[in-house]
Each structure stands twice: as structure tokens, then as C-alpha cells.
GROMACS .gro file of C-alpha atoms in nm:
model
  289
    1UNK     CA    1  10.340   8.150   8.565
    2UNK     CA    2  10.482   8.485   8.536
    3UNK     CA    3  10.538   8.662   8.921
    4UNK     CA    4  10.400   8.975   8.989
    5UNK     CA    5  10.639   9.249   9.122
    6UNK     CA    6  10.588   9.390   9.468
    7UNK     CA    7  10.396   9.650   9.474
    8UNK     CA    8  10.600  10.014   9.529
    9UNK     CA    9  10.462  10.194   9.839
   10UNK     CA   10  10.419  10.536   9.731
   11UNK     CA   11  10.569  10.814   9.956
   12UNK     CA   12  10.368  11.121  10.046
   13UNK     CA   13  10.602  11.434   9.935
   14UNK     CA   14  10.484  11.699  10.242
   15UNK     CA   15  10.569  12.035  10.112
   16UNK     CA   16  10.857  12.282  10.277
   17UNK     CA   17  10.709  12.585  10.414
   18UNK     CA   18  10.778  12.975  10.436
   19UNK     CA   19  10.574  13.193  10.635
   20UNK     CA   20  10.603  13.569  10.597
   21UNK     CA   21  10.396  13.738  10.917
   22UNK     CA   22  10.489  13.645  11.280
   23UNK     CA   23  10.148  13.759  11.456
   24UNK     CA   24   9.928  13.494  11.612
   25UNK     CA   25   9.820  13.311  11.355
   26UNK     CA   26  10.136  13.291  11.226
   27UNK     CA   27  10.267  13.153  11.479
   28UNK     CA   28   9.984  12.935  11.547
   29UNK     CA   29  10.114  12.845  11.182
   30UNK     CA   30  10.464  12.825  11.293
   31UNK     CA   31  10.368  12.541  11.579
   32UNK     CA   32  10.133  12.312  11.336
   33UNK     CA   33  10.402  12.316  11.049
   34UNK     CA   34  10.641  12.205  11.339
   35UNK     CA   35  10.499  11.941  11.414
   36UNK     CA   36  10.422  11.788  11.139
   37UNK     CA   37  10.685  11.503  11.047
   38UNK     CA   38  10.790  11.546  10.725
   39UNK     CA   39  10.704  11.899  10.658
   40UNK     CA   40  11.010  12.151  10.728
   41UNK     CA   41  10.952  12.523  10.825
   42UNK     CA   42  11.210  12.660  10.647
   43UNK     CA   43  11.213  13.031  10.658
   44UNK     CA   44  11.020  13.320  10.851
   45UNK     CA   45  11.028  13.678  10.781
   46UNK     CA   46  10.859  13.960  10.985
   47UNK     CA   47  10.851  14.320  10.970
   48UNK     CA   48  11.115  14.342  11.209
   49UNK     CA   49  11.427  14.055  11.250
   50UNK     CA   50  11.374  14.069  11.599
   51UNK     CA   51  11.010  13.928  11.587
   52UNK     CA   52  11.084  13.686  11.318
   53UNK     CA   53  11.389  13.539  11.557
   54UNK     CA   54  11.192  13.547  11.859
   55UNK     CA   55  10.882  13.347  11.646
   56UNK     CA   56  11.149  13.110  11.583
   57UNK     CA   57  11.265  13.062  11.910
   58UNK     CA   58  10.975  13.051  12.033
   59UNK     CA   59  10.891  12.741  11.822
   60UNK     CA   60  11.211  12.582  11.769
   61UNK     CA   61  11.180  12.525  11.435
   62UNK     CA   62  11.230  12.743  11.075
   63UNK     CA   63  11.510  13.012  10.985
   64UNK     CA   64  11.453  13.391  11.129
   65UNK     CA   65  11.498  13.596  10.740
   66UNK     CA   66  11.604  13.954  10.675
   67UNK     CA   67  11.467  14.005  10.318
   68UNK     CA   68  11.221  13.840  10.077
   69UNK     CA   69  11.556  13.783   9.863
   70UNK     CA   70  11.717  13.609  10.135
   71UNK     CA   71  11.440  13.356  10.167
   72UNK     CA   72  11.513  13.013  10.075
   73UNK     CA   73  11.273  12.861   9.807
   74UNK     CA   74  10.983  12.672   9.972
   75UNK     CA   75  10.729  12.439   9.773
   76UNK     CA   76  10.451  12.655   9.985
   77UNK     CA   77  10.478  13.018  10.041
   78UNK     CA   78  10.201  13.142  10.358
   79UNK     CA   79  10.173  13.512  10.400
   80UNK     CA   80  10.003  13.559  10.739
   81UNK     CA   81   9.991  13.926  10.700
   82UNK     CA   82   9.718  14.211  10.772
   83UNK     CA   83   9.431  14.187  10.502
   84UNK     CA   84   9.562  14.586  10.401
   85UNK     CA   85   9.907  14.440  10.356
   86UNK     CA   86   9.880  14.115  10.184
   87UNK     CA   87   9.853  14.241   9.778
   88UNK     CA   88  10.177  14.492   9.892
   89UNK     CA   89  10.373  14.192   9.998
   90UNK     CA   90  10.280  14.015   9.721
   91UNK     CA   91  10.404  14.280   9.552
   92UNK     CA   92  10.698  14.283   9.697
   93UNK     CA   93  10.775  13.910   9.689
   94UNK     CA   94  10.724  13.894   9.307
   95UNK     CA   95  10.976  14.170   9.256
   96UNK     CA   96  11.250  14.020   9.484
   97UNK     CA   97  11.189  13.643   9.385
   98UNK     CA   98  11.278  13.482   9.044
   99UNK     CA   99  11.138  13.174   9.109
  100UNK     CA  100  10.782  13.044   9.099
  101UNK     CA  101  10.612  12.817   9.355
  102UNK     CA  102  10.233  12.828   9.512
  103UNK     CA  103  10.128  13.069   9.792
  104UNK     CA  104   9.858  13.143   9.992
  105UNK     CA  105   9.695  13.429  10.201
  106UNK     CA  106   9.504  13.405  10.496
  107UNK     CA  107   9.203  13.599  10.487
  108UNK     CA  108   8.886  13.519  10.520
  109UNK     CA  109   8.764  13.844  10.376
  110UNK     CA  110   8.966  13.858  10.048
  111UNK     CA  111   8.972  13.587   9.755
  112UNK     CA  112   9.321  13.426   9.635
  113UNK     CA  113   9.276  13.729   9.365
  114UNK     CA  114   9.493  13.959   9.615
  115UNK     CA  115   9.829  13.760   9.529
  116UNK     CA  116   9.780  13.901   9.165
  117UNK     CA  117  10.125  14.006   9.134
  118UNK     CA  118  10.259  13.631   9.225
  119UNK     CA  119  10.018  13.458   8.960
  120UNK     CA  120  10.138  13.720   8.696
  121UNK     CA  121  10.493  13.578   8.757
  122UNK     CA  122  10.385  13.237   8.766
  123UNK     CA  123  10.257  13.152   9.088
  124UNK     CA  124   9.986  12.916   9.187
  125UNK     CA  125   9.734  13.150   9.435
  126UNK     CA  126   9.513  13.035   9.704
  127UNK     CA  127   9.348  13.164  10.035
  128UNK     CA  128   9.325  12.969  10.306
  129UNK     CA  129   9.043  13.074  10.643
  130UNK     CA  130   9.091  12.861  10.949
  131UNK     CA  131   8.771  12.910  11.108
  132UNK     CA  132   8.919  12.962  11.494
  133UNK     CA  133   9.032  13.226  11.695
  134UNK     CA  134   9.335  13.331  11.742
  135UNK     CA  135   9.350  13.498  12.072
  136UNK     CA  136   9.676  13.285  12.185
  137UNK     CA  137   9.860  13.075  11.937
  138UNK     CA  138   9.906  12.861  12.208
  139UNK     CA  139   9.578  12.789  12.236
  140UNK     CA  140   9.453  12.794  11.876
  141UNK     CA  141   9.756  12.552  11.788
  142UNK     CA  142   9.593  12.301  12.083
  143UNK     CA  143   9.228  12.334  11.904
  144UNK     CA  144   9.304  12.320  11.518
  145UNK     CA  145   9.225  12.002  11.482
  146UNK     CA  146   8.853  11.952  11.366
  147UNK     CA  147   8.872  12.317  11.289
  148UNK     CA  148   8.710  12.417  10.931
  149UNK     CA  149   8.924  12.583  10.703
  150UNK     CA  150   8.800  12.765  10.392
  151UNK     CA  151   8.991  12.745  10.033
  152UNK     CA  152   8.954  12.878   9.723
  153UNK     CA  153   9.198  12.950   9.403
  154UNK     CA  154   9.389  12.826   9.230
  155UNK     CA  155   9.418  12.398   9.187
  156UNK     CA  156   9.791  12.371   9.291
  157UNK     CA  157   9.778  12.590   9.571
  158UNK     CA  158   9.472  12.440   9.674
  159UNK     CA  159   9.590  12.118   9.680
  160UNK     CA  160   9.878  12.194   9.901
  161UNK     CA  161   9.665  12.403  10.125
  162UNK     CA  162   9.387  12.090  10.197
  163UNK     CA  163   9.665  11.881  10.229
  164UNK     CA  164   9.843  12.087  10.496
  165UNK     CA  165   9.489  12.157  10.654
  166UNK     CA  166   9.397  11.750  10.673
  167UNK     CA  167   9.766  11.687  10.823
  168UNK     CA  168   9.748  11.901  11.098
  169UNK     CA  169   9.403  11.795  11.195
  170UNK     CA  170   9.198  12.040  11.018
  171UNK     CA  171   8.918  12.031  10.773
  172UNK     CA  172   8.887  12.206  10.441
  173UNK     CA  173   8.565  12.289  10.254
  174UNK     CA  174   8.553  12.472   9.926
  175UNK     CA  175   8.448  12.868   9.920
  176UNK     CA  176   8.307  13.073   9.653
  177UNK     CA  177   8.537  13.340   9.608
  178UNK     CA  178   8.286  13.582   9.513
  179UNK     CA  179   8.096  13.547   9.817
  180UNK     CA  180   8.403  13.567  10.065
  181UNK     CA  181   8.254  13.874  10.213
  182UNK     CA  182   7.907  13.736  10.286
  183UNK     CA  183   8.109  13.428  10.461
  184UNK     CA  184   8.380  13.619  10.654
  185UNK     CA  185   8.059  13.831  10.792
  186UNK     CA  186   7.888  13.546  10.927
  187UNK     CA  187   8.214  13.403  11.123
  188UNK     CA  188   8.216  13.790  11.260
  189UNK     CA  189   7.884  13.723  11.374
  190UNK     CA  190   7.953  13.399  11.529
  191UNK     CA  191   8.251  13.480  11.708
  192UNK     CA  192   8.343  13.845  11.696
  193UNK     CA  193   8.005  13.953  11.779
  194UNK     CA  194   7.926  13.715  12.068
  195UNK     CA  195   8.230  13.819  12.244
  196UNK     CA  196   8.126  14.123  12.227
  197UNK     CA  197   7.760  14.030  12.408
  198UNK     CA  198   7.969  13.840  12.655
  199UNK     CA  199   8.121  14.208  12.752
  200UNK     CA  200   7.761  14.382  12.711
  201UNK     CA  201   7.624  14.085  12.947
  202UNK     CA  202   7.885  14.121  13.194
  203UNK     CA  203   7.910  14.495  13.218
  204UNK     CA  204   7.556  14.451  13.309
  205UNK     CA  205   7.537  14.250  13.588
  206UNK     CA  206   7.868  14.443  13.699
  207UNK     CA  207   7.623  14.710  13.729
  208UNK     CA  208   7.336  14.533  13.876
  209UNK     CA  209   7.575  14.453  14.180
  210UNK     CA  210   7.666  14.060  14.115
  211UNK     CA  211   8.037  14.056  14.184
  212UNK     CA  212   8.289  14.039  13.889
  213UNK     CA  213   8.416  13.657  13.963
  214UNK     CA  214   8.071  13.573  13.979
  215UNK     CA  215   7.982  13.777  13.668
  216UNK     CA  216   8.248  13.625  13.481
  217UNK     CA  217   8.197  13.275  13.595
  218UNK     CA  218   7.796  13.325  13.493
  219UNK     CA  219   7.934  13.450  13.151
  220UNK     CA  220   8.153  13.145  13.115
  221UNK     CA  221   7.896  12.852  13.196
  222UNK     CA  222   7.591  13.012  12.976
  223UNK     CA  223   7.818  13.070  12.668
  224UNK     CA  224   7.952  12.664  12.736
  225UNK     CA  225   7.625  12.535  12.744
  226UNK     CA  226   7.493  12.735  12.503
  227UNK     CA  227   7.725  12.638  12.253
  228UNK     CA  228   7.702  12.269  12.359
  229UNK     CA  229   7.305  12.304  12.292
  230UNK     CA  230   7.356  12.561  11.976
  231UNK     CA  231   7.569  12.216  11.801
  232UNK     CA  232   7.327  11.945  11.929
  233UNK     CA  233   7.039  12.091  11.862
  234UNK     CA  234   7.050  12.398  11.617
  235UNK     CA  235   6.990  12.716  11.693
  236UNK     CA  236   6.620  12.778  11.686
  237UNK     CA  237   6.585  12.432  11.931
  238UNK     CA  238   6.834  12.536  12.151
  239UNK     CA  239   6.683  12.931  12.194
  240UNK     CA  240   6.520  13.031  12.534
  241UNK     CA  241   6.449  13.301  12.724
  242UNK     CA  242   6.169  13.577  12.696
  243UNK     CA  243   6.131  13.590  12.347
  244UNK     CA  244   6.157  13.249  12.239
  245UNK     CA  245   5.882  13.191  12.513
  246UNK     CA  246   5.695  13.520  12.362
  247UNK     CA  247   5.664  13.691  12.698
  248UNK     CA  248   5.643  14.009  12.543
  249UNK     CA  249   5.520  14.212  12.899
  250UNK     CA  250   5.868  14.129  13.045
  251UNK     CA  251   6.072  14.201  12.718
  252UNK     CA  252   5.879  14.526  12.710
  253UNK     CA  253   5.987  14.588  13.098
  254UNK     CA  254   6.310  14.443  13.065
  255UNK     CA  255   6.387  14.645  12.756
  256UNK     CA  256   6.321  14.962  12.968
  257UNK     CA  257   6.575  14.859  13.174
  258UNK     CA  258   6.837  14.828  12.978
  259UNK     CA  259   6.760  15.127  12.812
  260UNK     CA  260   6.761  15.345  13.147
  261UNK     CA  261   7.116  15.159  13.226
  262UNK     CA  262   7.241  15.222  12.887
  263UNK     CA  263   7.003  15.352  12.548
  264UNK     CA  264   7.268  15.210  12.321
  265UNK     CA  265   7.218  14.846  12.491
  266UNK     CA  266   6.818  14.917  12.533
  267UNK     CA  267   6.850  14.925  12.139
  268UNK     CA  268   7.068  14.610  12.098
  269UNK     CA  269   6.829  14.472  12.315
  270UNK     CA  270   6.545  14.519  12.095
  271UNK     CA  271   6.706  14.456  11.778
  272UNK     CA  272   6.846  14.093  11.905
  273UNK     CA  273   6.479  14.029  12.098
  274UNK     CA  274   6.311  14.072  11.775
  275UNK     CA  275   6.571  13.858  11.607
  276UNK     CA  276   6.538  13.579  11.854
  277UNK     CA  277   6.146  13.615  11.823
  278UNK     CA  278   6.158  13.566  11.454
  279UNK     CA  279   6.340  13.239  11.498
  280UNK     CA  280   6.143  13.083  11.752
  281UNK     CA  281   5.855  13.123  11.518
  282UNK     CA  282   6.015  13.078  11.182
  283UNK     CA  283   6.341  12.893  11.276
  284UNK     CA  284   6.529  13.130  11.080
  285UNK     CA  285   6.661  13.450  11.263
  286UNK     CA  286   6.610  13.622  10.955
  287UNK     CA  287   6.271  13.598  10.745
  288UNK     CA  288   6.208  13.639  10.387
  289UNK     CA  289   6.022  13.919  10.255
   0.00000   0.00000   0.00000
């Protein structure tokens, strides 16, 4: 009887890494690459060498860069750059490189189509969209994992984007490319937009006398809860208030109010009320014709 050879454990090959773009999420960036064992931050460029060395100080890890030239080559090329600035610098990095390797943007507005200029040269393309935000790279480092990242393009960068995404915790889901703007509205929505109530909510009780620690702890414990109820239970469950109850005397008072404080919040007011009516009724915020 013939003995069967041991099998060969096979070796995950984690990818080096280059990150052009020193803002918060790059650094965010910066951190999870870190500390993932196996995976080397190699270089970092900025706009200035100042930024790039203090990024890398900062972190501990990777090589501050002077020039796109002077980059070493990576197997995964991030450019965590401005959406305005990302098809100039990949401009720019496929006229000062001579070798080929798979890079991605990190937009959630524009499809892996901006790196144009790298794919013409040979370049695998992808875009990558962690859903988070990335007030403090501190902070958004600590809550990547379980975040949702979207990624499209091409199927080498891809694959070295989900695998970077599952390693440091996160989780990638496929985007249509052609609908990127549609998407990258609806995360505004979500998160832009209700930070944005949060200041409309506080300004207001600010100005109906409640003291600003209180106002801001109020603002704090709603928006935890609601969230909390908003993932249990979905959004047309978890609704209250006047308008999910259809007390339309006191949203007709109330809406006065507002407007006498403030006509541009009186009309927010109205617009969101009417919103919040429709899905209470429907359980869609936004009816079909």
C-alpha cells in the first residue's frame, strides 16, 4: 500500500501596500494595514513630505515618500485622495511608474473607471467605499470591523481589495458601478444628513432655553436609541412621534413654530413630517407613483 504524502499547508500571500493621501481615511488606512500581520505598509506619499512623515510617525509603520518615482513597488496601490483629485493622480502615477500592479480609489461616488490612465498601462482598477465615518481615524480604525465596504472593478483588484477588507474586520459587498451615485446618495442621507438634524435639533432647543449640556446629552441618547431601534426593527417599526401617530393638529401647530423660529427649518419640518407620514402608512418613506 502506497503512502499518501502530507498534505502542503498552503500560505496566504497578504499583499504589500502603498497609500498615496494622508487625510483621515488614510490614515485610518495607515492603522488597519499596520496591524495586520503579514501585510507591510510600505510607502506613503502626501502632498506635502511633512504630512506623509508625520502619518508615518504617527502610525509607526510604512516609508514617508517624496515622489510617485520614488515609491517602492507595492502588490496594492490605495489612493486615498479627494474625489476631484483621484483621475489627476492617476495620471500622474502612470506617467512616473513603469511597472504595473492593481490599485484602488476610495470613493464612494466614482466607479474604478477614474484610474483610466493606470488600466491603460496595465493596471488592475478597483474602488473600494468603507461605509463609516471618518471624523477621527482613531476612531474609525477602532469601528472598521463589521463595517460594509463597497467594491467594484476590475477582478484582480477586487480580489485584493475583499481580501484586505475581510482581514481587517470588514465586510465587502459587490456595487454596480453605474449606480455609484444613487448609492453614495443614500449613505449621505444616512449619515451626512442626520448629523446635520442633530445640529438643526440642537440649535433648537438651544433656543427654546434647555441648556447646551443638556441639549447635547438629549441629542446623544435619542440618536443611540434610535439607531438601536432603526437596526432591530426597521425603520417604519421603529418611527414615532406626531406623524407616525397622525396627529396632524400638533404637526400643524408645531410646524408654525418652527417656522416663526426659523422658515428654512419650518420647511424641513414639513418636508421630513410628510416623509415620516408616508412611511408609517406605506412603510416606505418614499411612495410610488
Amino acid at each position: 500500500m502506497g503512502h499518501s504524502r502530507p498534505r502542503q499547508r498552503r500560505e496566504r500571500i497578504m499583499p504589500s501596500v502603498n497609500i498615496i493621501g494622508t487625510g483621515k481615511v488614510g490614515r485610518t488606512l495607515m492603522a488597519l494595514v499596520a496591524a495586520l500581520p503579514g501585510t507591510e505598509l510600505r510607502d506613503v506619499l502626501s502632498r506635502s513630505p511633512a504630512s506623509a512623515a508625520e502619518a508615518v510617525a504617527a502610525t509607526s509603520a510604512g516609508r514617508a515618500a517624496a515622489t510617485l518615482a520614488g515609491m517602492r513597488p507595492a502588490d496594492l496601490w490605495v489612493l486615498s485622495v479627494p474625489d476631484d483629485s483621484i483621475a489627476k493622480v492617476a495620471q500622474a502615477l502612470a506617467e512616473a511608474r513603469g511597472d504595473a500592479a492593481a490599485a484602488l480609489h476610495c470613493s464612494g461616488f466614482l466607479p474604478a473607471q477614474a484610474l483610466e490612465p493606470l488600466r491603460a498601462q496595465g493596471w488592475a482598477a478597483a474602488s473600494c467605499h468603507p461605509v463609516l465615518s471618518f471624523a477621527d481615524p482613531q476612531i474609525a480604525a477602532r469601528q472598521f470591523p463589521g463595517t460594509c465596504c463597497a467594491i467594484e472593478g476590475d477582478a484582480p483588484a477586487v480580489a485584493l481589495a475583499r481580501r484586505l477588507v475581510s482581514d481587517c474586520g470588514g465586510v465587502p459587498f459587490d456595487v454596480d458601478p453605474e449606480r455609484k451615485a444613487l448609492y453614495h446618495a443614500a449613505a449621505v442621507f444616512s449619515n451626512n444628513f442626520a448629523t446635520v438634524l442633530q445640529a438643526v435639533a440642537r440649535e433648537a432647543w438651544l433656543e427654546a432655553g434647555v441648556p447646551e449640556e443638556i441639549a447635547a446629552e438629549l441629542g446623544r441618547t435619542l440618536l443611540s436609541g434610535t439607531a438601536e431601534s432603526v437596526g432591530r426593527l426597521g425603520p417604519a417599526a421603529a418611527l414615532t412621534g406626531p406623524a407616525a401617530r397622525g396627529d396632524t393638529d400638533l404637526m400643524r401647530l408645531q410646524e408654525a413654530a418652527v417656522t416663526a423660529w426659523r422658515p428654512e427649518a419650518g420647511a424641513l419640518y414639513a418636508a421630513m413630517s410628510r416623509l415620516a407620514r408616508a412611511l408609517k402608512e406605506t412603510g416606505t418613506a418614499l411612495p410610488g407613483n
